[in-house]
Amino acid sequence: MTAPLRQTEPTVVKVALDARAYDIVIGRGLVASLGERIKALRAGAKCAIVTDATVAKHHLAAAAAALKAAGVDSAAVVVPSGEASKDSATFATVCEAIIDAHIERGDLVVALGGGVIGDLAGFAAASVRRGLDFVQVPTTLLAQVDSSVGGKTGINSRHGKNLIGAFHQPILVVADTALLDTLPPREFRAGYAEVAKYGLLGDAAFFSWLEANWREVFAGAAAREHAIAVCCRAKAAIVARDERETGERALLNLGHTFGHALEAGCGFSGRLLHGEAVALGMALAFEFSARKGLIGEADAARACAHLAAVGLPTHLKEVPGGVPGLDELMDLIAQDKKVKRGKLTFILVRGIGAAFVENDVSAAEVRAFLADKLAQL
Ligand SMILES: NC(=O)c1ccc[n+]([C@@H]2O[C@H](COP(=O)([O-])OP(=O)(O)OC[C@H]3O[C@@H](n4cnc5c(N)ncnc54)[C@H](O)[C@@H]3O)[C@@H](O)[C@H]2O)c1
Ligand SMILES: [Zn+2]
């Protein structure tokens, strides 16, 4: 379904980080204004647009034309699509290409793509000439509600995901909701898991709104813009209070400990996308919280029912190709979160919209819970 072009003024969410404060601008068709917005922030700056091959096919020409129309010079750096581009070889290629394009202090890197491009281009921006300013133009739902906001950038190590990186805040995020119209439905749905996450972790009213309006969010009308704005506001507030994740920011990892273990168990392959793993992980976090008596079974069932209604997996039996065994799952969980004297840190819930950080979860209790889940398969 195609929503009308521009109906209203874009929504602006402010990320209040003093000298590093920036705006997230959200709306349909915003890429057309990219050049003017960049010129207003950094008059005379040149841009290196870093993107992936798939996004380039759909959206690079429009982004480059918007810059040109505003008199902003740009060069494109295109890398292969997919998580494999978050490696040190591609990182080096991107850094060299930015230098080749004569991007200097005062110029800009523009990350046009999903979370892979945001993390890769953001880290290149943090590194080239010891730090260039950068602008995020997120093109996946996941990137619009999560990865483009908050300044975490980086690449993967052979020892694990996101182990090499830097905190480097963008100077602007332009979330054009129309860019999501070309996103494959499965990718949109996976990103929606992170949208539901904001309701489940801290905003019960938003979760109720999503239960009633998720179809409109998928269809791409004003509801999509609203949902993205709510998520960005929530993330911006958390990041402003805890930029470096010494406390509250960890709540954004709801569902991610179980989720990462499943994602890693599937070899970070197309079998299970990140958001799909997070949906499963949130279902498990709610069920584990119910088992611990923190919430009633009805709350866990309600959380799972919504995720399932949009087509996200909530049962381990839905993992294509099967789930790793109990020992492997526990090893993967232990790798993700260091076990301290048999205790793990988990994000648990006291209700829908009431997540908290629990540092004292016994590994034995998690093991018994997962053993029961695996026995039900
Ligand atoms: N920095 C953070 O805070 C943070 C937070 C969450 C996730 N992440 C990272 O984000 C990455 C996942 O991001 P993602 O899910 O956006 O993956 P992605 O960037 O790989 O995009 C998913 C796929 O969609 C394609 N695509 C992107 N935009 C498109 C569009 N508009 N139309 C058609 N196709 C399009 C891409 O080419 C890719 O094949 C992971 O590496 C994860 O570690 C970072
Ligand atoms: Zn996530």
Tab-separated table of C-alpha atoms and ligand atoms in Angstrom:
chain	number	residue	atom	x	y	z
A	1	MET	CA	0.000	0.000	0.000
A	2	THR	CA	1.387	3.433	-0.820
A	3	ALA	CA	0.790	6.238	1.619
A	4	PRO	CA	0.396	9.820	0.424
A	5	LEU	CA	3.613	11.762	-0.060
A	6	ARG	CA	3.967	14.540	2.493
A	7	GLN	CA	0.945	15.276	4.662
A	8	THR	CA	2.441	17.050	7.628
A	9	GLU	CA	5.568	18.717	8.875
A	10	PRO	CA	8.273	16.254	9.901
A	11	THR	CA	8.539	15.265	13.542
A	12	VAL	CA	11.736	16.399	15.271
A	13	VAL	CA	13.098	14.482	18.259
A	14	LYS	CA	16.003	16.095	20.099
A	15	VAL	CA	18.840	14.055	21.549
A	16	ALA	CA	19.949	16.206	24.489
A	17	LEU	CA	23.685	15.573	24.788
A	18	ASP	CA	24.988	19.112	25.432
A	19	ALA	CA	27.796	19.808	22.923
A	20	ARG	CA	26.921	16.603	21.065
A	21	ALA	CA	23.158	17.260	20.890
A	22	TYR	CA	21.429	16.532	17.579
A	23	ASP	CA	18.042	16.238	15.932
A	24	ILE	CA	16.314	13.144	14.615
A	25	VAL	CA	13.994	14.320	11.846
A	26	ILE	CA	11.236	11.862	10.948
A	27	GLY	CA	8.835	12.039	8.014
A	28	ARG	CA	7.875	10.853	4.552
A	29	GLY	CA	9.970	12.096	1.641
A	30	LEU	CA	12.667	13.753	3.757
A	31	VAL	CA	15.583	12.617	1.603
A	32	ALA	CA	14.651	15.376	-0.840
A	33	SER	CA	15.624	17.903	1.855
A	34	LEU	CA	18.902	16.189	2.820
A	35	GLY	CA	21.151	18.687	1.017
A	36	GLU	CA	19.427	21.726	2.515
A	37	ARG	CA	19.563	20.211	5.998
A	38	ILE	CA	23.268	19.421	5.651
A	39	LYS	CA	24.029	22.855	4.246
A	40	ALA	CA	22.230	24.471	7.179
A	41	LEU	CA	24.437	22.551	9.626
A	42	ARG	CA	27.789	22.597	7.786
A	43	ALA	CA	27.858	25.174	4.992
A	44	GLY	CA	30.483	24.314	2.370
A	45	ALA	CA	31.050	20.743	3.604
A	46	LYS	CA	31.618	17.898	1.111
A	47	CYS	CA	30.055	14.481	1.762
A	48	ALA	CA	31.073	10.845	1.352
A	49	ILE	CA	27.878	8.827	1.091
A	50	VAL	CA	28.571	5.316	2.411
A	51	THR	CA	25.921	2.797	1.400
A	52	ASP	CA	25.426	-0.854	0.425
A	53	ALA	CA	24.728	-2.248	-3.043
A	54	THR	CA	21.027	-2.917	-2.403
A	55	VAL	CA	20.311	0.481	-0.886
A	56	ALA	CA	22.385	2.118	-3.639
A	57	LYS	CA	20.132	0.542	-6.256
A	58	HIS	CA	16.991	1.929	-4.635
A	59	HIS	CA	17.982	5.210	-3.016
A	60	LEU	CA	21.502	6.469	-3.799
A	61	ALA	CA	20.541	8.497	-6.867
A	62	ALA	CA	17.845	10.413	-4.960
A	63	ALA	CA	20.165	11.121	-2.019
A	64	ALA	CA	23.010	12.287	-4.278
A	65	ALA	CA	20.591	14.434	-6.315
A	66	ALA	CA	19.260	16.067	-3.126
A	67	LEU	CA	22.820	16.998	-2.138
A	68	LYS	CA	23.638	18.270	-5.612
A	69	ALA	CA	20.483	20.380	-5.734
A	70	ALA	CA	21.657	22.142	-2.579
A	71	GLY	CA	25.146	22.637	-4.021
A	72	VAL	CA	26.732	19.996	-1.745
A	73	ASP	CA	29.479	17.938	-3.466
A	74	SER	CA	29.414	14.225	-2.758
A	75	ALA	CA	31.189	10.968	-3.576
A	76	ALA	CA	29.661	7.511	-3.100
A	77	VAL	CA	31.290	4.570	-1.342
A	78	VAL	CA	29.339	1.367	-2.028
A	79	VAL	CA	30.034	-1.877	-0.098
A	80	PRO	CA	28.376	-5.301	-0.461
A	81	SER	CA	25.041	-5.706	1.380
A	82	GLY	CA	24.917	-7.718	4.576
A	83	GLU	CA	26.513	-8.252	7.967
A	84	ALA	CA	29.750	-9.566	6.396
A	85	SER	CA	30.614	-5.948	5.482
A	86	LYS	CA	31.075	-5.162	9.178
A	87	ASP	CA	34.590	-6.630	8.979
A	88	SER	CA	38.039	-5.065	9.220
A	89	ALA	CA	38.765	-5.433	5.481
A	90	THR	CA	35.627	-3.538	4.431
A	91	PHE	CA	36.248	-1.011	7.193
A	92	ALA	CA	39.735	-0.329	5.785
A	93	THR	CA	38.308	-0.020	2.254
A	94	VAL	CA	35.708	2.506	3.429
A	95	CYS	CA	38.282	4.577	5.332
A	96	GLU	CA	40.602	4.682	2.298
A	97	ALA	CA	37.710	5.619	0.003
A	98	ILE	CA	36.730	8.481	2.321
A	99	ILE	CA	40.323	9.741	2.231
A	100	ASP	CA	40.457	9.243	-1.577
A	101	ALA	CA	37.353	11.427	-1.851
A	102	HIS	CA	39.284	14.247	-0.104
A	103	ILE	CA	36.898	14.319	2.832
A	104	GLU	CA	38.675	16.440	5.397
A	105	ARG	CA	38.015	17.846	8.853
A	106	GLY	CA	34.814	19.874	8.506
A	107	ASP	CA	33.430	17.579	5.785
A	108	LEU	CA	30.891	14.839	6.400
A	109	VAL	CA	30.261	11.132	6.123
A	110	VAL	CA	26.663	10.239	5.293
A	111	ALA	CA	25.583	6.716	6.318
A	112	LEU	CA	22.788	5.739	3.906
A	113	GLY	CA	21.584	2.276	4.858
A	114	GLY	CA	20.552	-0.102	7.592
A	115	GLY	CA	22.311	-0.883	10.841
A	116	VAL	CA	25.267	-2.452	9.056
A	117	ILE	CA	26.044	0.749	7.157
A	118	GLY	CA	25.322	2.970	10.171
A	119	ASP	CA	27.754	0.991	12.335
A	120	LEU	CA	30.433	0.686	9.626
A	121	ALA	CA	30.271	4.242	8.257
A	122	GLY	CA	29.887	5.674	11.762
A	123	PHE	CA	33.046	3.897	12.917
A	124	ALA	CA	34.891	5.026	9.781
A	125	ALA	CA	33.757	8.583	10.555
A	126	ALA	CA	34.989	8.193	14.133
A	127	SER	CA	38.371	7.013	12.875
A	128	VAL	CA	39.351	8.880	9.695
A	129	ARG	CA	41.365	11.984	10.588
A	130	ARG	CA	40.639	11.111	14.242
A	131	GLY	CA	36.973	11.940	13.827
A	132	LEU	CA	34.758	13.344	11.093
A	133	ASP	CA	31.196	14.482	11.621
A	134	PHE	CA	28.569	12.165	10.226
A	135	VAL	CA	24.886	12.092	9.338
A	136	GLN	CA	22.700	9.006	9.614
A	137	VAL	CA	20.113	8.366	6.909
A	138	PRO	CA	18.673	5.045	8.157
A	139	THR	CA	16.887	2.941	5.549
A	140	THR	CA	15.627	-0.021	7.612
A	141	LEU	CA	12.996	0.057	10.337
A	142	LEU	CA	15.570	-1.341	12.760
A	143	ALA	CA	17.973	1.470	11.917
A	144	GLN	CA	15.269	4.181	12.123
A	145	VAL	CA	14.148	3.144	15.616
A	146	ASP	CA	17.373	1.854	17.071
A	147	SER	CA	20.828	1.723	15.511
A	148	SER	CA	20.974	5.225	13.970
A	149	VAL	CA	20.357	6.852	17.352
A	150	GLY	CA	22.725	6.829	20.287
A	151	GLY	CA	26.205	6.852	18.782
A	152	LYS	CA	27.260	3.217	19.070
A	153	THR	CA	29.393	2.439	16.006
A	154	GLY	CA	31.639	-0.472	15.191
A	155	ILE	CA	32.502	-3.662	13.368
A	156	ASN	CA	32.711	-7.354	14.220
A	157	SER	CA	35.753	-9.272	15.413
A	158	ARG	CA	36.329	-12.954	14.772
A	159	HIS	CA	35.733	-13.232	18.523
A	160	GLY	CA	32.243	-11.779	18.330
A	161	LYS	CA	29.879	-9.064	17.136
A	162	ASN	CA	30.523	-5.347	17.655
A	163	LEU	CA	33.740	-5.920	19.621
A	164	ILE	CA	35.682	-3.164	17.803
A	165	GLY	CA	34.108	0.271	17.809
A	166	ALA	CA	33.593	3.695	19.289
A	167	PHE	CA	30.904	5.927	20.684
A	168	HIS	CA	30.516	8.590	18.005
A	169	GLN	CA	27.278	10.563	17.866
A	170	PRO	CA	25.919	11.718	14.487
A	171	ILE	CA	25.216	15.441	14.026
A	172	LEU	CA	21.833	14.682	12.421
A	173	VAL	CA	19.553	11.702	11.784
A	174	VAL	CA	17.163	11.932	8.823
A	175	ALA	CA	14.606	9.116	9.042
A	176	ASP	CA	12.624	9.182	5.788
A	177	THR	CA	9.802	6.705	6.385
A	178	ALA	CA	9.166	6.357	2.632
A	179	LEU	CA	12.566	4.655	2.251
A	180	LEU	CA	11.059	1.695	4.095
A	181	ASP	CA	8.613	1.068	1.231
A	182	THR	CA	11.343	-0.842	-0.645
A	183	LEU	CA	12.352	-2.920	2.384
A	184	PRO	CA	11.531	-6.643	2.040
A	185	PRO	CA	8.531	-7.465	4.310
A	186	ARG	CA	10.605	-9.895	6.363
A	187	GLU	CA	13.159	-7.151	7.140
A	188	PHE	CA	10.371	-4.722	8.079
A	189	ARG	CA	8.816	-7.310	10.389
A	190	ALA	CA	12.173	-8.046	12.010
A	191	GLY	CA	12.657	-4.322	12.672
A	192	TYR	CA	9.182	-4.222	14.196
A	193	ALA	CA	10.448	-6.476	17.012
A	194	GLU	CA	12.544	-3.504	18.180
A	195	VAL	CA	9.471	-1.235	17.936
A	196	ALA	CA	7.485	-3.615	20.165
A	197	LYS	CA	10.525	-3.734	22.469
A	198	TYR	CA	10.090	-0.053	23.420
A	199	GLY	CA	6.503	-0.750	24.507
A	200	LEU	CA	7.416	-3.917	26.348
A	201	LEU	CA	10.364	-2.370	28.190
A	202	GLY	CA	8.994	0.952	29.287
A	203	ASP	CA	5.718	2.120	27.768
A	204	ALA	CA	2.584	0.037	28.365
A	205	ALA	CA	0.346	2.633	26.681
A	206	PHE	CA	2.457	2.462	23.511
A	207	PHE	CA	2.262	-1.325	23.594
A	208	SER	CA	-1.560	-1.129	23.751
A	209	TRP	CA	-1.475	1.368	20.867
A	210	LEU	CA	0.661	-1.035	18.837
A	211	GLU	CA	-1.770	-3.895	19.529
A	212	ALA	CA	-4.511	-1.751	18.002
A	213	ASN	CA	-2.550	-0.047	15.208
A	214	TRP	CA	0.262	-2.333	14.037
A	215	ARG	CA	-1.388	-2.905	10.666
A	216	GLU	CA	-1.247	0.839	9.933
A	217	VAL	CA	2.418	0.916	11.027
A	218	PHE	CA	3.154	-1.822	8.471
A	219	ALA	CA	1.053	-0.079	5.812
A	220	GLY	CA	3.168	3.047	6.052
A	221	ALA	CA	0.715	5.813	6.817
A	222	ALA	CA	0.975	8.408	9.589
A	223	ALA	CA	0.932	5.581	12.141
A	224	ARG	CA	4.373	4.455	10.940
A	225	GLU	CA	5.781	7.928	11.473
A	226	HIS	CA	4.163	8.092	14.918
A	227	ALA	CA	5.564	4.714	15.993
A	228	ILE	CA	9.078	5.622	14.830
A	229	ALA	CA	8.876	8.960	16.662
A	230	VAL	CA	7.777	7.274	19.910
A	231	CYS	CA	10.687	4.822	19.677
A	232	CYS	CA	13.221	7.560	18.890
A	233	ARG	CA	11.925	9.686	21.787
A	234	ALA	CA	12.318	6.718	24.140
A	235	LYS	CA	15.818	5.907	22.914
A	236	ALA	CA	16.881	9.580	22.904
A	237	ALA	CA	15.747	9.978	26.527
A	238	ILE	CA	17.603	6.855	27.656
A	239	VAL	CA	20.762	7.814	25.738
A	240	ALA	CA	20.680	11.355	27.149
A	241	ARG	CA	20.607	9.915	30.689
A	242	ASP	CA	23.111	7.096	30.103
A	243	GLU	CA	25.148	7.681	26.927
A	244	ARG	CA	27.835	5.074	27.683
A	245	GLU	CA	25.588	2.323	29.046
A	246	THR	CA	26.654	2.313	32.663
A	247	GLY	CA	23.084	1.599	33.765
A	248	GLU	CA	19.663	2.312	32.292
A	249	ARG	CA	20.713	1.996	28.624
A	250	ALA	CA	21.026	-1.758	29.239
A	251	LEU	CA	17.203	-1.932	29.285
A	252	LEU	CA	17.380	-1.624	25.485
A	253	ASN	CA	18.833	-5.136	25.567
A	254	LEU	CA	15.481	-6.648	26.553
A	255	GLY	CA	15.262	-9.994	24.751
A	256	HIS	CA	18.830	-9.657	23.472
A	257	THR	CA	20.628	-12.159	25.744
A	258	PHE	CA	18.438	-15.083	24.720
A	259	GLY	CA	18.174	-13.532	21.240
A	260	HIS	CA	21.931	-13.224	20.642
A	261	ALA	CA	22.439	-16.829	21.738
A	262	LEU	CA	19.873	-18.008	19.178
A	263	GLU	CA	21.272	-15.685	16.483
A	264	ALA	CA	24.809	-16.936	17.113
A	265	GLY	CA	23.549	-20.530	17.256
A	266	CYS	CA	22.187	-20.017	13.737
A	267	GLY	CA	25.589	-18.641	12.657
A	268	PHE	CA	24.214	-15.083	12.068
A	269	SER	CA	22.751	-16.465	8.862
A	270	GLY	CA	19.572	-15.612	7.025
A	271	ARG	CA	17.910	-18.407	9.022
A	272	LEU	CA	17.173	-16.012	11.836
A	273	LEU	CA	17.342	-12.228	11.392
A	274	HIS	CA	18.372	-10.109	14.381
A	275	GLY	CA	14.846	-8.838	15.004
A	276	GLU	CA	13.408	-12.344	14.756
A	277	ALA	CA	15.917	-13.495	17.367
A	278	VAL	CA	14.960	-10.511	19.543
A	279	ALA	CA	11.253	-11.422	19.271
A	280	LEU	CA	12.053	-14.947	20.445
A	281	GLY	CA	14.321	-13.530	23.124
A	282	MET	CA	11.618	-11.169	24.423
A	283	ALA	CA	9.099	-14.041	24.490
A	284	LEU	CA	11.613	-16.045	26.547
A	285	ALA	CA	12.385	-13.072	28.846
A	286	PHE	CA	8.650	-12.680	29.582
A	287	GLU	CA	8.167	-16.410	30.133
A	288	PHE	CA	11.247	-16.551	32.358
A	289	SER	CA	9.919	-13.564	34.354
A	290	ALA	CA	6.585	-15.394	34.750
A	291	ARG	CA	8.391	-18.538	35.909
A	292	LYS	CA	10.180	-16.425	38.540
A	293	GLY	CA	6.806	-15.085	39.721
A	294	LEU	CA	7.596	-11.494	38.650
A	295	ILE	CA	4.578	-11.314	36.317
A	296	GLY	CA	1.470	-13.410	35.762
A	297	GLU	CA	1.183	-15.887	32.903
A	298	ALA	CA	-1.361	-13.544	31.271
A	299	ASP	CA	1.236	-10.773	30.782
A	300	ALA	CA	3.671	-13.192	29.170
A	301	ALA	CA	0.914	-14.566	26.945
A	302	ARG	CA	-0.098	-11.034	25.915
A	303	ALA	CA	3.450	-10.043	24.958
A	304	CYS	CA	3.890	-13.232	22.917
A	305	ALA	CA	0.459	-12.932	21.285
A	306	HIS	CA	1.258	-9.519	19.831
A	307	LEU	CA	4.632	-10.583	18.452
A	308	ALA	CA	3.015	-13.671	16.948
A	309	ALA	CA	0.144	-11.606	15.483
A	310	VAL	CA	2.575	-9.595	13.335
A	311	GLY	CA	4.250	-12.818	12.187
A	312	LEU	CA	7.332	-12.828	14.410
A	313	PRO	CA	8.558	-16.100	15.940
A	314	THR	CA	7.871	-16.620	19.653
A	315	HIS	CA	8.430	-20.391	20.013
A	316	LEU	CA	11.767	-22.157	19.738
A	317	LYS	CA	10.155	-24.617	17.334
A	318	GLU	CA	9.889	-21.732	14.842
A	319	VAL	CA	13.669	-21.444	14.446
A	320	PRO	CA	14.313	-22.767	10.930
A	321	GLY	CA	16.787	-25.618	10.939
A	322	GLY	CA	16.378	-26.215	14.664
A	323	VAL	CA	17.668	-24.711	17.898
A	324	PRO	CA	21.157	-25.293	19.328
A	325	GLY	CA	21.338	-27.837	22.179
A	326	LEU	CA	21.174	-26.844	25.846
A	327	ASP	CA	24.950	-26.878	26.429
A	328	GLU	CA	25.607	-24.803	23.318
A	329	LEU	CA	22.880	-22.297	24.262
A	330	MET	CA	24.284	-21.903	27.775
A	331	ASP	CA	27.811	-21.445	26.370
A	332	LEU	CA	26.532	-18.774	23.985
A	333	ILE	CA	24.689	-16.982	26.802
A	334	ALA	CA	27.800	-17.103	28.967
A	335	GLN	CA	29.869	-15.630	26.112
A	336	ASP	CA	27.398	-12.793	25.622
A	337	LYS	CA	27.160	-11.889	29.303
A	338	LYS	CA	30.134	-12.775	31.450
A	339	VAL	CA	29.086	-15.166	34.208
A	340	LYS	CA	30.210	-13.856	37.583
A	341	ARG	CA	30.212	-16.604	40.250
A	342	GLY	CA	27.404	-18.471	38.500
A	343	LYS	CA	25.296	-15.289	38.174
A	344	LEU	CA	24.113	-13.651	34.953
A	345	THR	CA	22.690	-10.212	34.158
A	346	PHE	CA	19.315	-10.295	32.425
A	347	ILE	CA	16.687	-7.716	31.555
A	348	LEU	CA	13.532	-9.015	33.249
A	349	VAL	CA	10.039	-7.549	33.578
A	350	ARG	CA	7.605	-6.758	36.374
A	351	GLY	CA	4.857	-6.214	33.810
A	352	ILE	CA	4.306	-4.950	30.282
A	353	GLY	CA	6.281	-1.703	30.080
A	354	ALA	CA	8.203	-2.411	33.302
A	355	ALA	CA	11.601	-3.895	32.493
A	356	PHE	CA	14.513	-3.806	34.938
A	357	VAL	CA	18.138	-4.925	35.078
A	358	GLU	CA	18.630	-8.048	37.223
A	359	ASN	CA	22.291	-8.780	37.986
A	360	ASP	CA	21.599	-11.814	40.112
A	361	VAL	CA	20.081	-14.448	37.826
A	362	SER	CA	21.542	-17.874	38.524
A	363	ALA	CA	22.900	-19.682	35.495
A	364	ALA	CA	21.380	-22.886	36.904
A	365	GLU	CA	17.912	-21.304	36.880
A	366	VAL	CA	18.313	-20.198	33.239
A	367	ARG	CA	19.523	-23.675	32.346
A	368	ALA	CA	16.514	-25.335	33.996
A	369	PHE	CA	14.145	-22.933	32.194
A	370	LEU	CA	15.735	-23.587	28.789
A	371	ALA	CA	15.824	-27.341	29.434
A	372	ASP	CA	12.029	-27.244	29.951
A	373	LYS	CA	11.585	-25.175	26.782
A	374	LEU	CA	13.717	-27.570	24.734
A	375	ALA	CA	11.840	-30.560	26.184
A	376	GLN	CA	8.603	-29.077	24.817
A	377	LEU	CA	9.887	-29.093	21.225
B	1	LIG	N1	24.603	0.813	16.780
B	1	LIG	C1	23.548	0.358	17.413
B	1	LIG	O1	23.096	0.911	18.418
B	1	LIG	C2	22.874	-0.863	16.879
B	1	LIG	C3	21.620	-1.239	17.389
B	1	LIG	C4	20.980	-2.337	16.833
B	1	LIG	C5	21.575	-3.034	15.789
B	1	LIG	N2	22.777	-2.654	15.301
B	1	LIG	C6	23.407	-3.358	14.167
B	1	LIG	O2	22.564	-3.202	13.057
B	1	LIG	C7	22.802	-4.284	12.154
B	1	LIG	C8	21.479	-4.787	11.634
B	1	LIG	O3	20.839	-3.736	10.967
B	1	LIG	P1	19.728	-3.980	9.845
B	1	LIG	O4	18.745	-4.972	10.329
B	1	LIG	O5	19.272	-2.641	9.420
B	1	LIG	O6	20.571	-4.745	8.716
B	1	LIG	P2	21.192	-4.308	7.305
B	1	LIG	O7	21.830	-3.000	7.368
B	1	LIG	O8	22.040	-5.453	6.858
B	1	LIG	O9	19.909	-4.226	6.366
B	1	LIG	C9	19.158	-5.405	6.134
B	1	LIG	C10	19.033	-5.701	4.637
B	1	LIG	O10	18.122	-4.777	4.051
B	1	LIG	C11	18.711	-4.122	2.935
B	1	LIG	N3	18.128	-2.784	2.897
B	1	LIG	C12	18.385	-1.773	3.748
B	1	LIG	N4	17.570	-0.739	3.506
B	1	LIG	C13	16.781	-1.100	2.469
B	1	LIG	C14	15.725	-0.467	1.782
B	1	LIG	N5	15.288	0.742	2.146
B	1	LIG	N6	15.156	-1.123	0.747
B	1	LIG	C15	15.567	-2.387	0.412
B	1	LIG	N7	16.529	-3.043	1.047
B	1	LIG	C16	17.141	-2.408	2.066
B	1	LIG	C17	20.193	-4.195	3.165
B	1	LIG	O11	20.905	-4.141	1.954
B	1	LIG	C18	20.338	-5.551	3.861
B	1	LIG	O12	20.389	-6.567	2.890
B	1	LIG	C19	23.596	-5.325	12.919
B	1	LIG	O13	24.934	-5.322	12.466
B	1	LIG	C20	23.543	-4.829	14.362
B	1	LIG	O14	24.688	-5.195	15.105
B	1	LIG	C21	23.429	-1.567	15.832
B	2	ZN	ZN	18.475	-5.294	18.640
